[in-house]
mmCIF file of C-alpha atoms in Angstrom:
data_model
loop_
_atom_site.group_PDB
_atom_site.id
_atom_site.type_symbol
_atom_site.label_atom_id
_atom_site.label_comp_id
_atom_site.label_asym_id
_atom_site.label_seq_id
_atom_site.Cartn_x
_atom_site.Cartn_y
_atom_site.Cartn_z
ATOM 1 C CA MET A 1 82.556 83.479 110.048
ATOM 2 C CA ALA A 2 82.656 86.386 112.443
ATOM 3 C CA ALA A 3 80.681 89.600 112.656
ATOM 4 C CA GLU A 4 81.313 92.414 110.202
ATOM 5 C CA ALA A 5 82.293 94.712 113.047
ATOM 6 C CA LEU A 6 84.940 92.202 114.042
ATOM 7 C CA ASP A 7 86.209 91.747 110.479
ATOM 8 C CA GLN A 8 86.534 95.549 110.090
ATOM 9 C CA LEU A 9 88.422 95.869 113.435
ATOM 10 C CA ILE A 10 90.835 93.160 112.413
ATOM 11 C CA ARG A 11 91.254 94.760 108.952
ATOM 12 C CA LEU A 12 92.103 98.159 110.528
ATOM 13 C CA LEU A 13 94.346 96.730 113.253
ATOM 14 C CA ALA A 14 96.370 94.878 110.545
ATOM 15 C CA LYS A 15 97.254 98.243 108.977
ATOM 16 C CA LEU A 16 99.260 99.298 112.044
ATOM 17 C CA PRO A 17 103.048 98.957 111.719
ATOM 18 C CA GLY A 18 104.215 95.870 113.418
ATOM 19 C CA LEU A 19 100.925 94.039 113.191
ATOM 20 C CA GLY A 20 100.053 91.546 110.420
ATOM 21 C CA PRO A 21 96.748 89.695 109.808
ATOM 22 C CA ARG A 22 97.593 86.977 112.458
ATOM 23 C CA SER A 23 98.673 89.385 115.203
ATOM 24 C CA ALA A 24 95.683 91.683 114.307
ATOM 25 C CA ARG A 25 93.326 88.763 114.995
ATOM 26 C CA ARG A 26 95.148 88.118 118.256
ATOM 27 C CA ALA A 27 94.919 91.779 119.234
ATOM 28 C CA ALA A 28 91.183 91.863 118.395
ATOM 29 C CA LEU A 29 90.496 88.810 120.558
ATOM 30 C CA PHE A 30 92.564 90.317 123.414
ATOM 31 C CA LEU A 31 90.558 93.542 123.100
ATOM 32 C CA LEU A 32 87.228 91.705 123.224
ATOM 33 C CA ARG A 33 88.426 89.985 126.371
ATOM 34 C CA HIS A 34 89.248 93.327 127.908
ATOM 35 C CA ARG A 35 86.309 95.259 126.756
ATOM 36 C CA GLU A 36 85.964 97.881 129.533
ATOM 37 C CA GLY A 37 89.511 97.910 130.734
ATOM 38 C CA LEU A 38 91.130 98.375 127.351
ATOM 39 C CA MET A 39 88.886 98.297 124.261
ATOM 40 C CA VAL A 40 86.485 101.183 125.087
ATOM 41 C CA GLN A 41 89.393 103.108 126.592
ATOM 42 C CA LEU A 42 91.482 102.716 123.480
ATOM 43 C CA ALA A 43 88.538 103.930 121.333
ATOM 44 C CA GLY A 44 88.299 107.032 123.554
ATOM 45 C CA ALA A 45 92.073 107.636 123.432
ATOM 46 C CA LEU A 46 92.134 107.371 119.672
ATOM 47 C CA ARG A 47 89.342 109.931 119.356
ATOM 48 C CA ALA A 48 90.841 112.210 121.951
ATOM 49 C CA ALA A 49 94.293 112.143 120.411
ATOM 50 C CA ALA A 50 92.882 112.502 116.881
ATOM 51 C CA ALA A 51 91.072 115.687 118.076
ATOM 52 C CA GLU A 52 93.567 117.234 120.459
ATOM 53 C CA VAL A 53 97.027 116.291 119.311
ATOM 54 C CA HIS A 54 98.452 118.369 116.366
ATOM 55 C CA PRO A 55 101.846 119.282 115.006
ATOM 56 C CA CYS A 56 103.339 122.397 116.618
ATOM 57 C CA SER A 57 103.229 125.247 114.057
ATOM 58 C CA LEU A 58 106.772 126.284 115.152
ATOM 59 C CA CYS A 59 108.752 123.043 115.459
ATOM 60 C CA GLY A 60 106.497 120.190 114.148
ATOM 61 C CA ASN A 61 106.383 118.342 117.488
ATOM 62 C CA LEU A 62 103.127 116.679 118.287
ATOM 63 C CA ASP A 63 101.224 118.238 121.209
ATOM 64 C CA GLY A 64 97.879 119.317 122.534
ATOM 65 C CA ALA A 65 99.113 122.891 122.715
ATOM 66 C CA ASP A 66 100.326 125.099 119.811
ATOM 67 C CA PRO A 67 103.026 126.230 120.136
ATOM 68 C CA CYS A 68 103.994 123.022 121.910
ATOM 69 C CA ARG A 69 105.193 122.769 125.477
ATOM 70 C CA ILE A 70 108.825 122.432 124.376
ATOM 71 C CA CYS A 71 108.669 125.647 122.292
ATOM 72 C CA THR A 72 107.023 127.595 125.193
ATOM 73 C CA ASP A 73 109.053 126.120 128.010
ATOM 74 C CA PRO A 74 110.902 129.084 129.672
ATOM 75 C CA ARG A 75 113.510 126.799 131.207
ATOM 76 C CA ARG A 76 114.794 125.781 127.744
ATOM 77 C CA THR A 77 117.202 127.914 125.805
ATOM 78 C CA SER A 78 115.835 129.221 122.452
ATOM 79 C CA ASP A 79 119.323 129.895 120.965
ATOM 80 C CA GLN A 80 119.854 126.154 120.179
ATOM 81 C CA ILE A 81 117.771 124.200 117.728
ATOM 82 C CA LEU A 82 118.225 120.444 117.186
ATOM 83 C CA VAL A 83 116.907 119.297 113.852
ATOM 84 C CA VAL A 84 115.359 115.820 113.614
ATOM 85 C CA GLU A 85 113.693 113.839 110.885
ATOM 86 C CA ASP A 86 110.641 112.776 112.875
ATOM 87 C CA VAL A 87 108.715 113.141 116.052
ATOM 88 C CA ASP A 88 109.909 109.812 117.394
ATOM 89 C CA ASP A 89 113.530 111.063 117.051
ATOM 90 C CA LEU A 90 112.554 114.067 119.190
ATOM 91 C CA TRP A 91 111.023 111.673 121.735
ATOM 92 C CA ALA A 92 114.266 109.580 121.758
ATOM 93 C CA MET A 93 116.240 112.736 122.624
ATOM 94 C CA GLU A 94 113.755 113.770 125.256
ATOM 95 C CA ARG A 95 113.620 110.358 126.924
ATOM 96 C CA GLY A 96 117.305 110.900 127.776
ATOM 97 C CA GLY A 97 116.771 114.553 128.815
ATOM 98 C CA LEU A 98 119.822 115.154 126.744
ATOM 99 C CA PHE A 99 119.069 118.485 125.201
ATOM 100 C CA ARG A 100 117.706 121.595 126.708
ATOM 101 C CA GLY A 101 117.169 123.789 123.592
ATOM 102 C CA ARG A 102 114.323 123.664 121.085
ATOM 103 C CA TYR A 103 113.687 121.200 118.198
ATOM 104 C CA HIS A 104 112.813 121.363 114.561
ATOM 105 C CA VAL A 105 110.996 118.310 113.184
ATOM 106 C CA LEU A 106 111.496 118.027 109.441
ATOM 107 C CA GLY A 107 108.896 115.270 109.010
ATOM 108 C CA GLY A 108 111.113 113.239 106.680
ATOM 109 C CA THR A 109 114.186 113.686 104.550
ATOM 110 C CA LEU A 110 114.874 115.140 101.112
ATOM 111 C CA SER A 111 114.218 112.431 98.594
ATOM 112 C CA ALA A 112 114.232 112.843 94.811
ATOM 113 C CA LEU A 113 112.707 109.409 94.479
ATOM 114 C CA ALA A 114 109.776 110.067 96.824
ATOM 115 C CA GLY A 115 109.457 113.622 95.454
ATOM 116 C CA ILE A 116 110.210 115.316 98.820
ATOM 117 C CA GLY A 117 111.782 118.723 98.392
ATOM 118 C CA PRO A 118 112.900 121.511 100.883
ATOM 119 C CA GLU A 119 109.379 123.009 100.846
ATOM 120 C CA ASP A 120 107.969 119.718 102.244
ATOM 121 C CA LEU A 121 110.342 119.716 105.231
ATOM 122 C CA GLY A 122 109.561 123.237 106.583
ATOM 123 C CA ILE A 123 113.140 124.400 105.904
ATOM 124 C CA GLU A 124 112.065 128.008 105.267
ATOM 125 C CA ARG A 125 110.308 127.877 108.560
ATOM 126 C CA LEU A 126 113.503 126.702 110.247
ATOM 127 C CA LEU A 127 115.490 129.543 108.624
ATOM 128 C CA GLY A 128 112.776 131.985 109.803
ATOM 129 C CA ARG A 129 113.128 130.738 113.369
ATOM 130 C CA ILE A 130 116.958 130.999 113.219
ATOM 131 C CA GLU A 131 116.644 134.692 112.199
ATOM 132 C CA ARG A 132 113.796 135.629 114.507
ATOM 133 C CA ASP A 133 115.044 133.830 117.635
ATOM 134 C CA GLU A 134 118.745 134.745 117.065
ATOM 135 C CA VAL A 135 119.615 131.127 117.222
ATOM 136 C CA ALA A 136 123.338 130.635 117.946
ATOM 137 C CA GLU A 137 123.575 126.909 117.108
ATOM 138 C CA VAL A 138 121.737 124.441 114.973
ATOM 139 C CA VAL A 139 122.462 120.756 115.824
ATOM 140 C CA LEU A 140 121.791 118.550 112.835
ATOM 141 C CA ALA A 141 120.527 115.158 114.133
ATOM 142 C CA THR A 142 119.119 113.499 111.082
ATOM 143 C CA GLY A 143 119.787 109.803 110.605
ATOM 144 C CA VAL A 144 123.128 108.454 109.416
ATOM 145 C CA THR A 145 121.586 107.267 106.108
ATOM 146 C CA VAL A 146 122.162 108.629 102.611
ATOM 147 C CA ASP A 147 118.905 110.689 102.699
ATOM 148 C CA GLY A 148 119.531 111.777 106.327
ATOM 149 C CA GLN A 149 123.061 113.079 105.594
ATOM 150 C CA THR A 150 122.051 114.630 102.224
ATOM 151 C CA THR A 151 119.348 116.507 104.089
ATOM 152 C CA ALA A 152 121.713 117.586 106.834
ATOM 153 C CA HIS A 153 124.117 118.809 104.190
ATOM 154 C CA TYR A 154 121.351 120.789 102.448
ATOM 155 C CA VAL A 155 120.141 122.374 105.718
ATOM 156 C CA ALA A 156 123.787 123.308 106.631
ATOM 157 C CA GLU A 157 124.271 125.044 103.260
ATOM 158 C CA ARG A 158 121.075 126.992 103.533
ATOM 159 C CA ILE A 159 122.026 128.128 107.041
ATOM 160 C CA ALA A 160 125.616 129.046 105.930
ATOM 161 C CA ARG A 161 124.130 131.339 103.219
ATOM 162 C CA LEU A 162 121.805 132.884 105.787
ATOM 163 C CA ALA A 163 124.631 133.462 108.233
ATOM 164 C CA GLU A 164 126.703 135.267 105.575
ATOM 165 C CA ARG A 165 123.995 137.912 105.188
ATOM 166 C CA ASP A 166 123.195 138.136 108.812
ATOM 167 C CA HIS A 167 124.330 136.915 112.292
ATOM 168 C CA PRO A 168 126.747 133.996 112.598
ATOM 169 C CA VAL A 169 125.148 130.600 113.325
ATOM 170 C CA ARG A 170 127.139 127.552 114.433
ATOM 171 C CA VAL A 171 125.990 124.495 112.652
ATOM 172 C CA THR A 172 126.912 121.173 114.236
ATOM 173 C CA ARG A 173 126.034 117.578 113.648
ATOM 174 C CA LEU A 174 125.849 114.692 116.065
ATOM 175 C CA ALA A 175 129.079 112.868 116.364
ATOM 176 C CA HIS A 176 129.610 109.810 114.205
ATOM 177 C CA GLY A 177 129.355 107.579 117.146
ATOM 178 C CA LEU A 178 125.973 106.607 115.628
ATOM 179 C CA PRO A 179 126.056 103.295 113.910
ATOM 180 C CA VAL A 180 125.968 103.906 110.131
ATOM 181 C CA GLY A 181 122.686 102.839 108.617
ATOM 182 C CA GLY A 182 120.867 103.207 111.942
ATOM 183 C CA GLU A 183 117.854 105.329 112.744
ATOM 184 C CA LEU A 184 117.901 107.770 115.595
ATOM 185 C CA ASN A 185 114.914 106.457 117.478
ATOM 186 C CA TYR A 186 116.288 102.953 117.739
ATOM 187 C CA LEU A 187 119.404 104.009 119.690
ATOM 188 C CA ASP A 188 120.004 103.798 123.383
ATOM 189 C CA GLU A 189 120.472 106.899 125.433
ATOM 190 C CA GLY A 190 124.143 106.325 126.058
ATOM 191 C CA THR A 191 124.952 106.384 122.371
ATOM 192 C CA LEU A 192 122.763 109.429 121.870
ATOM 193 C CA GLU A 193 124.468 111.223 124.689
ATOM 194 C CA ALA A 194 127.930 110.426 123.479
ATOM 195 C CA ALA A 195 127.012 111.583 120.004
ATOM 196 C CA LEU A 196 125.546 114.852 121.406
ATOM 197 C CA ARG A 197 128.606 115.555 123.528
ATOM 198 C CA ALA A 198 131.003 114.958 120.564
ATOM 199 C CA ARG A 199 128.979 116.976 118.057
ATOM 200 C CA GLN A 200 131.200 118.655 115.449
ATOM 201 C CA SER A 201 131.084 121.862 113.445
ATOM 202 C CA VAL A 202 130.206 121.531 109.808
ATOM 203 C CA ALA A 203 129.600 125.298 109.000
ATOM 204 C CA MET B 1 107.082 115.795 126.374
ATOM 205 C CA ALA B 2 103.896 114.945 124.428
ATOM 206 C CA ALA B 3 100.267 115.621 125.171
ATOM 207 C CA GLU B 4 98.426 113.572 127.781
ATOM 208 C CA ALA B 5 96.115 112.272 125.118
ATOM 209 C CA LEU B 6 99.091 110.978 123.237
ATOM 210 C CA ASP B 7 100.702 109.420 126.277
ATOM 211 C CA GLN B 8 97.468 107.691 127.122
ATOM 212 C CA LEU B 9 97.128 106.380 123.520
ATOM 213 C CA ILE B 10 100.644 104.997 123.537
ATOM 214 C CA ARG B 11 100.111 103.475 127.029
ATOM 215 C CA LEU B 12 96.961 101.621 125.864
ATOM 216 C CA LEU B 13 98.476 100.544 122.538
ATOM 217 C CA ALA B 14 101.423 99.010 124.368
ATOM 218 C CA LYS B 15 99.035 96.701 126.231
ATOM 219 C CA LEU B 16 98.121 94.888 122.962
ATOM 220 C CA PRO B 17 99.777 91.552 122.361
ATOM 221 C CA GLY B 18 102.680 91.975 120.005
ATOM 222 C CA LEU B 19 103.213 95.690 120.734
ATOM 223 C CA GLY B 20 105.767 96.964 123.196
ATOM 224 C CA PRO B 21 106.418 100.635 124.233
ATOM 225 C CA ARG B 22 108.586 101.275 121.159
ATOM 226 C CA SER B 23 106.172 99.778 118.613
ATOM 227 C CA ALA B 24 103.278 101.425 120.416
ATOM 228 C CA ARG B 25 104.952 104.814 119.869
ATOM 229 C CA ARG B 26 105.466 103.948 116.236
ATOM 230 C CA ALA B 27 101.806 102.882 115.880
ATOM 231 C CA ALA B 28 100.614 106.137 117.556
ATOM 232 C CA LEU B 29 102.693 108.292 115.173
ATOM 233 C CA PHE B 30 101.428 106.236 112.198
ATOM 234 C CA LEU B 31 97.815 106.738 113.429
ATOM 235 C CA LEU B 32 98.323 110.504 113.752
ATOM 236 C CA ARG B 33 99.625 110.610 110.174
ATOM 237 C CA HIS B 34 96.495 108.747 109.061
ATOM 238 C CA ARG B 35 93.923 110.505 111.091
ATOM 239 C CA GLU B 36 90.807 110.236 108.954
ATOM 240 C CA GLY B 37 91.831 107.201 106.928
ATOM 241 C CA LEU B 38 92.680 104.967 109.896
ATOM 242 C CA MET B 39 92.672 106.609 113.379
ATOM 243 C CA VAL B 40 89.095 107.749 113.551
ATOM 244 C CA GLN B 41 87.905 104.638 111.652
ATOM 245 C CA LEU B 42 89.727 102.432 114.239
ATOM 246 C CA ALA B 43 88.131 104.290 117.168
ATOM 247 C CA GLY B 44 84.703 103.638 115.483
ATOM 248 C CA ALA B 45 85.474 99.976 114.833
ATOM 249 C CA LEU B 46 86.540 99.444 118.435
ATOM 250 C CA ARG B 47 83.347 100.972 119.778
ATOM 251 C CA ALA B 48 81.217 99.054 117.212
ATOM 252 C CA ALA B 49 82.855 95.724 117.969
ATOM 253 C CA ALA B 50 82.719 96.293 121.710
ATOM 254 C CA ALA B 51 79.018 97.005 121.499
ATOM 255 C CA GLU B 52 78.044 94.451 118.884
ATOM 256 C CA VAL B 53 80.261 91.409 119.109
ATOM 257 C CA HIS B 54 79.594 88.997 121.994
ATOM 258 C CA PRO B 55 80.298 85.328 122.781
ATOM 259 C CA CYS B 56 77.540 82.957 121.382
ATOM 260 C CA SER B 57 75.555 81.660 124.358
ATOM 261 C CA LEU B 58 75.574 78.144 122.775
ATOM 262 C CA CYS B 59 79.166 77.628 121.490
ATOM 263 C CA GLY B 60 81.258 80.652 122.721
ATOM 264 C CA ASN B 61 82.130 81.869 119.237
ATOM 265 C CA LEU B 62 82.307 85.698 118.854
ATOM 266 C CA ASP B 63 79.594 87.112 116.692
ATOM 267 C CA GLY B 64 77.150 89.983 116.265
ATOM 268 C CA ALA B 65 74.228 87.463 116.458
ATOM 269 C CA ASP B 66 73.372 85.210 119.375
ATOM 270 C CA PRO B 67 73.204 82.216 118.742
ATOM 271 C CA CYS B 68 76.038 82.844 116.294
ATOM 272 C CA ARG B 69 75.900 82.339 112.545
ATOM 273 C CA ILE B 70 77.618 79.035 112.759
ATOM 274 C CA CYS B 71 75.169 77.649 115.325
ATOM 275 C CA THR B 72 72.166 78.732 113.246
ATOM 276 C CA ASP B 73 73.536 77.801 109.784
ATOM 277 C CA PRO B 74 71.089 75.210 108.406
ATOM 278 C CA ARG B 75 73.753 73.913 105.933
ATOM 279 C CA ARG B 76 75.939 72.700 108.833
ATOM 280 C CA THR B 77 75.271 69.444 110.579
ATOM 281 C CA SER B 78 74.393 69.694 114.298
ATOM 282 C CA ASP B 79 75.345 66.098 115.114
ATOM 283 C CA GLN B 80 79.085 66.872 115.097
ATOM 284 C CA ILE B 81 80.717 69.300 117.596
ATOM 285 C CA LEU B 82 84.391 70.221 117.369
ATOM 286 C CA VAL B 83 85.823 71.433 120.757
ATOM 287 C CA VAL B 84 88.516 74.136 120.629
ATOM 288 C CA GLU B 85 90.325 76.105 123.317
ATOM 289 C CA ASP B 86 89.763 79.549 121.845
ATOM 290 C CA VAL B 87 87.904 81.547 119.231
ATOM 291 C CA ASP B 88 91.095 81.938 117.122
ATOM 292 C CA ASP B 89 91.351 78.110 116.900
ATOM 293 C CA LEU B 90 87.767 78.120 115.582
ATOM 294 C CA TRP B 91 88.854 80.787 113.030
ATOM 295 C CA ALA B 92 91.825 78.661 111.995
ATOM 296 C CA MET B 93 89.446 75.686 111.300
ATOM 297 C CA GLU B 94 86.994 77.957 109.422
ATOM 298 C CA ARG B 95 89.684 79.551 107.288
ATOM 299 C CA GLY B 96 90.283 76.184 105.742
ATOM 300 C CA GLY B 97 86.550 75.405 105.445
ATOM 301 C CA LEU B 98 87.560 72.067 106.934
ATOM 302 C CA PHE B 99 84.669 71.239 109.244
ATOM 303 C CA ARG B 100 80.933 71.459 108.516
ATOM 304 C CA GLY B 101 79.562 70.768 112.007
ATOM 305 C CA ARG B 102 79.213 73.012 114.978
ATOM 306 C CA TYR B 103 81.869 74.183 117.514
ATOM 307 C CA HIS B 104 82.305 74.475 121.222
ATOM 308 C CA VAL B 105 84.820 77.054 122.432
ATOM 309 C CA LEU B 106 86.117 76.274 125.907
ATOM 310 C CA GLY B 107 87.754 79.632 126.369
ATOM 311 C CA GLY B 108 90.937 78.084 127.749
ATOM 312 C CA THR B 109 92.109 74.823 129.249
ATOM 313 C CA LEU B 110 91.850 73.186 132.668
ATOM 314 C CA SER B 111 94.679 74.517 134.828
ATOM 315 C CA ALA B 112 95.187 73.842 138.524
ATOM 316 C CA LEU B 113 97.878 76.506 138.487
ATOM 317 C CA ALA B 114 95.699 79.244 137.072
ATOM 318 C CA GLY B 115 92.666 77.995 139.054
ATOM 319 C CA ILE B 116 90.601 77.114 135.892
ATOM 320 C CA GLY B 117 88.138 74.263 136.560
ATOM 321 C CA PRO B 118 85.469 72.572 134.343
ATOM 322 C CA GLU B 119 82.853 75.169 135.385
ATOM 323 C CA ASP B 120 85.037 77.939 133.811
ATOM 324 C CA LEU B 121 85.102 76.163 130.429
ATOM 325 C CA GLY B 122 81.374 75.631 129.906
ATOM 326 C CA ILE B 123 81.735 71.822 129.923
ATOM 327 C CA GLU B 124 78.254 71.398 131.428
ATOM 328 C CA ARG B 125 76.965 73.454 128.572
ATOM 329 C CA LEU B 126 78.740 71.205 126.133
ATOM 330 C CA LEU B 127 77.193 68.065 127.762
ATOM 331 C CA GLY B 128 73.790 69.711 127.576
ATOM 332 C CA ARG B 129 74.223 70.377 123.880
ATOM 333 C CA ILE B 130 75.299 66.825 123.272
ATOM 334 C CA GLU B 131 72.109 65.466 124.922
ATOM 335 C CA ARG B 132 69.697 68.003 123.420
ATOM 336 C CA ASP B 133 71.049 67.941 119.856
ATOM 337 C CA GLU B 134 71.598 64.226 119.765
ATOM 338 C CA VAL B 135 75.231 64.787 118.903
ATOM 339 C CA ALA B 136 76.801 61.713 117.315
ATOM 340 C CA GLU B 137 80.482 62.828 117.347
ATOM 341 C CA VAL B 138 82.617 65.154 119.430
ATOM 342 C CA VAL B 139 85.922 66.052 117.883
ATOM 343 C CA LEU B 140 88.430 67.186 120.566
ATOM 344 C CA ALA B 141 90.708 69.788 118.974
ATOM 345 C CA THR B 142 92.509 71.268 121.952
ATOM 346 C CA GLY B 143 96.170 72.089 121.562
ATOM 347 C CA VAL B 144 98.847 69.301 121.861
ATOM 348 C CA THR B 145 100.128 70.783 125.176
ATOM 349 C CA VAL B 146 99.939 69.235 128.611
ATOM 350 C CA ASP B 147 96.946 71.448 129.489
ATOM 351 C CA GLY B 148 95.231 70.965 126.130
ATOM 352 C CA GLN B 149 95.531 67.177 126.368
ATOM 353 C CA THR B 150 94.516 67.086 130.040
ATOM 354 C CA THR B 151 91.443 69.049 129.078
ATOM 355 C CA ALA B 152 90.658 66.732 126.159
ATOM 356 C CA HIS B 153 90.957 63.772 128.404
ATOM 357 C CA TYR B 154 88.687 65.259 131.024
ATOM 358 C CA VAL B 155 86.017 66.170 128.354
ATOM 359 C CA ALA B 156 86.259 62.659 126.845
ATOM 360 C CA GLU B 157 85.645 61.102 130.332
ATOM 361 C CA ARG B 158 82.651 63.280 131.008
ATOM 362 C CA ILE B 159 81.166 62.425 127.658
ATOM 363 C CA ALA B 160 81.830 58.705 128.182
ATOM 364 C CA ARG B 161 79.891 58.834 131.426
ATOM 365 C CA LEU B 162 77.123 60.676 129.738
ATOM 366 C CA ALA B 163 77.003 58.130 126.859
ATOM 367 C CA GLU B 164 76.662 55.232 129.336
ATOM 368 C CA ARG B 165 73.418 56.661 130.706
ATOM 369 C CA ASP B 166 72.022 57.750 127.361
ATOM 370 C CA HIS B 167 72.731 57.654 123.617
ATOM 371 C CA PRO B 168 76.214 56.619 122.283
ATOM 372 C CA VAL B 169 78.569 59.454 121.340
ATOM 373 C CA ARG B 170 81.675 58.960 119.357
ATOM 374 C CA VAL B 171 84.558 60.987 120.837
ATOM 375 C CA THR B 172 87.520 61.554 118.532
ATOM 376 C CA ARG B 173 90.594 63.693 118.662
ATOM 377 C CA LEU B 174 92.566 65.332 115.874
ATOM 378 C CA ALA B 175 95.305 63.022 114.601
ATOM 379 C CA HIS B 176 98.766 63.513 116.044
ATOM 380 C CA GLY B 177 99.942 65.031 112.836
ATOM 381 C CA LEU B 178 99.951 68.199 114.847
ATOM 382 C CA PRO B 179 103.509 69.170 115.993
ATOM 383 C CA VAL B 180 103.765 68.492 119.769
ATOM 384 C CA GLY B 181 103.937 71.714 121.729
ATOM 385 C CA GLY B 182 102.215 73.657 119.008
ATOM 386 C CA GLU B 183 99.098 75.733 119.160
ATOM 387 C CA LEU B 184 96.225 75.124 116.808
ATOM 388 C CA ASN B 185 95.947 78.657 115.429
ATOM 389 C CA TYR B 186 99.542 78.740 114.237
ATOM 390 C CA LEU B 187 99.231 75.792 111.949
ATOM 391 C CA ASP B 188 98.722 75.700 108.166
ATOM 392 C CA GLU B 189 95.502 74.479 106.642
ATOM 393 C CA GLY B 190 97.180 71.403 105.185
ATOM 394 C CA THR B 191 98.366 70.083 108.577
ATOM 395 C CA LEU B 192 94.855 70.902 110.037
ATOM 396 C CA GLU B 193 93.190 69.025 107.211
ATOM 397 C CA ALA B 194 95.466 65.962 107.566
ATOM 398 C CA ALA B 195 94.852 65.978 111.225
ATOM 399 C CA LEU B 196 91.087 66.232 110.851
ATOM 400 C CA ARG B 197 91.005 63.345 108.267
ATOM 401 C CA ALA B 198 93.114 61.052 110.468
ATOM 402 C CA ARG B 199 91.122 61.805 113.677
ATOM 403 C CA GLN B 200 91.083 58.758 116.058
ATOM 404 C CA SER B 201 88.551 57.415 118.567
ATOM 405 C CA VAL B 202 89.333 57.873 122.228
ATOM 406 C CA ALA B 203 86.020 56.886 123.743
#
């Protein structure tokens, strides 16, 4: 019924999270009605971001610079690292301006089922940063899910072993003001701030 | 916090219907995780569709060819025209394979509030097609909304005046099996088919 180019566009749009076939069709029509103002611009933004935006080799944040602007910001303290599952969790913390240290983005959680082990989450890289930057505190901010908490526990253990051999590191986790079962990036800034303030030692 | 290219991508994605700021961020992250498989392809599909897909100068359907493949399909009868508000309404009819005539896409409805008059909906173009192609029946398939029905009534009146001067044209509308207040492109094929079968003369 429609052109191949249009079918292909709808097919690709439908792969985006939050869009199904019907909303992909609606989005495609909307784009064709806003050709110059949106459609061509979006094509350019996709190409630009695909070419320019990459994970930071230190912390895993997505940025145009490597190391990213958070890792190189001289106004931020490098003796605190907040560990998150994903980049959108980092964004959620940053939107509130809640934390002035550095981040470590795991890129997921440990999962026997999905075959995700410590080597997939850059945990050696985190331990290396802790030693090299003389990090005084690691804040574990993974989600309050089974996998998130298992991962936090594993990271805390690895850091504890490291601290025995070397310099002491305080390991904290966000307070359990977070709703159980929730994901970090869906929470409001007030809850995130309360949880950050009430963070508790686990090692 | 993130690169300008990423901010720009999220800002543009958030303009799509069905995506807000949060789901736009989620979509951007998803795209960056599927760079080659989706992100670059989507950029290409947007450019291709923006360049190749245009409204048919006869009926208003979106296609790579002009006149579109529906207007030039020799297996379809040209003595029936089904009038819809928008291209997605045409797609809804075509998905069911319910109609074997031609279409006329108004591109909206008459609306005093939004300042949309007959000249904005290609109604003269529709009247021209009816005369030129010796159309025997016009099926009005605008939505069962105040604006949709007002528009259908206006189109029926214009065709009636035309038919007085010239050849007789049967003007029908889809049966009121459609739920009142509903929009055509949200309906299932069964309802559309029942409504098409029970279409009634209005002029």
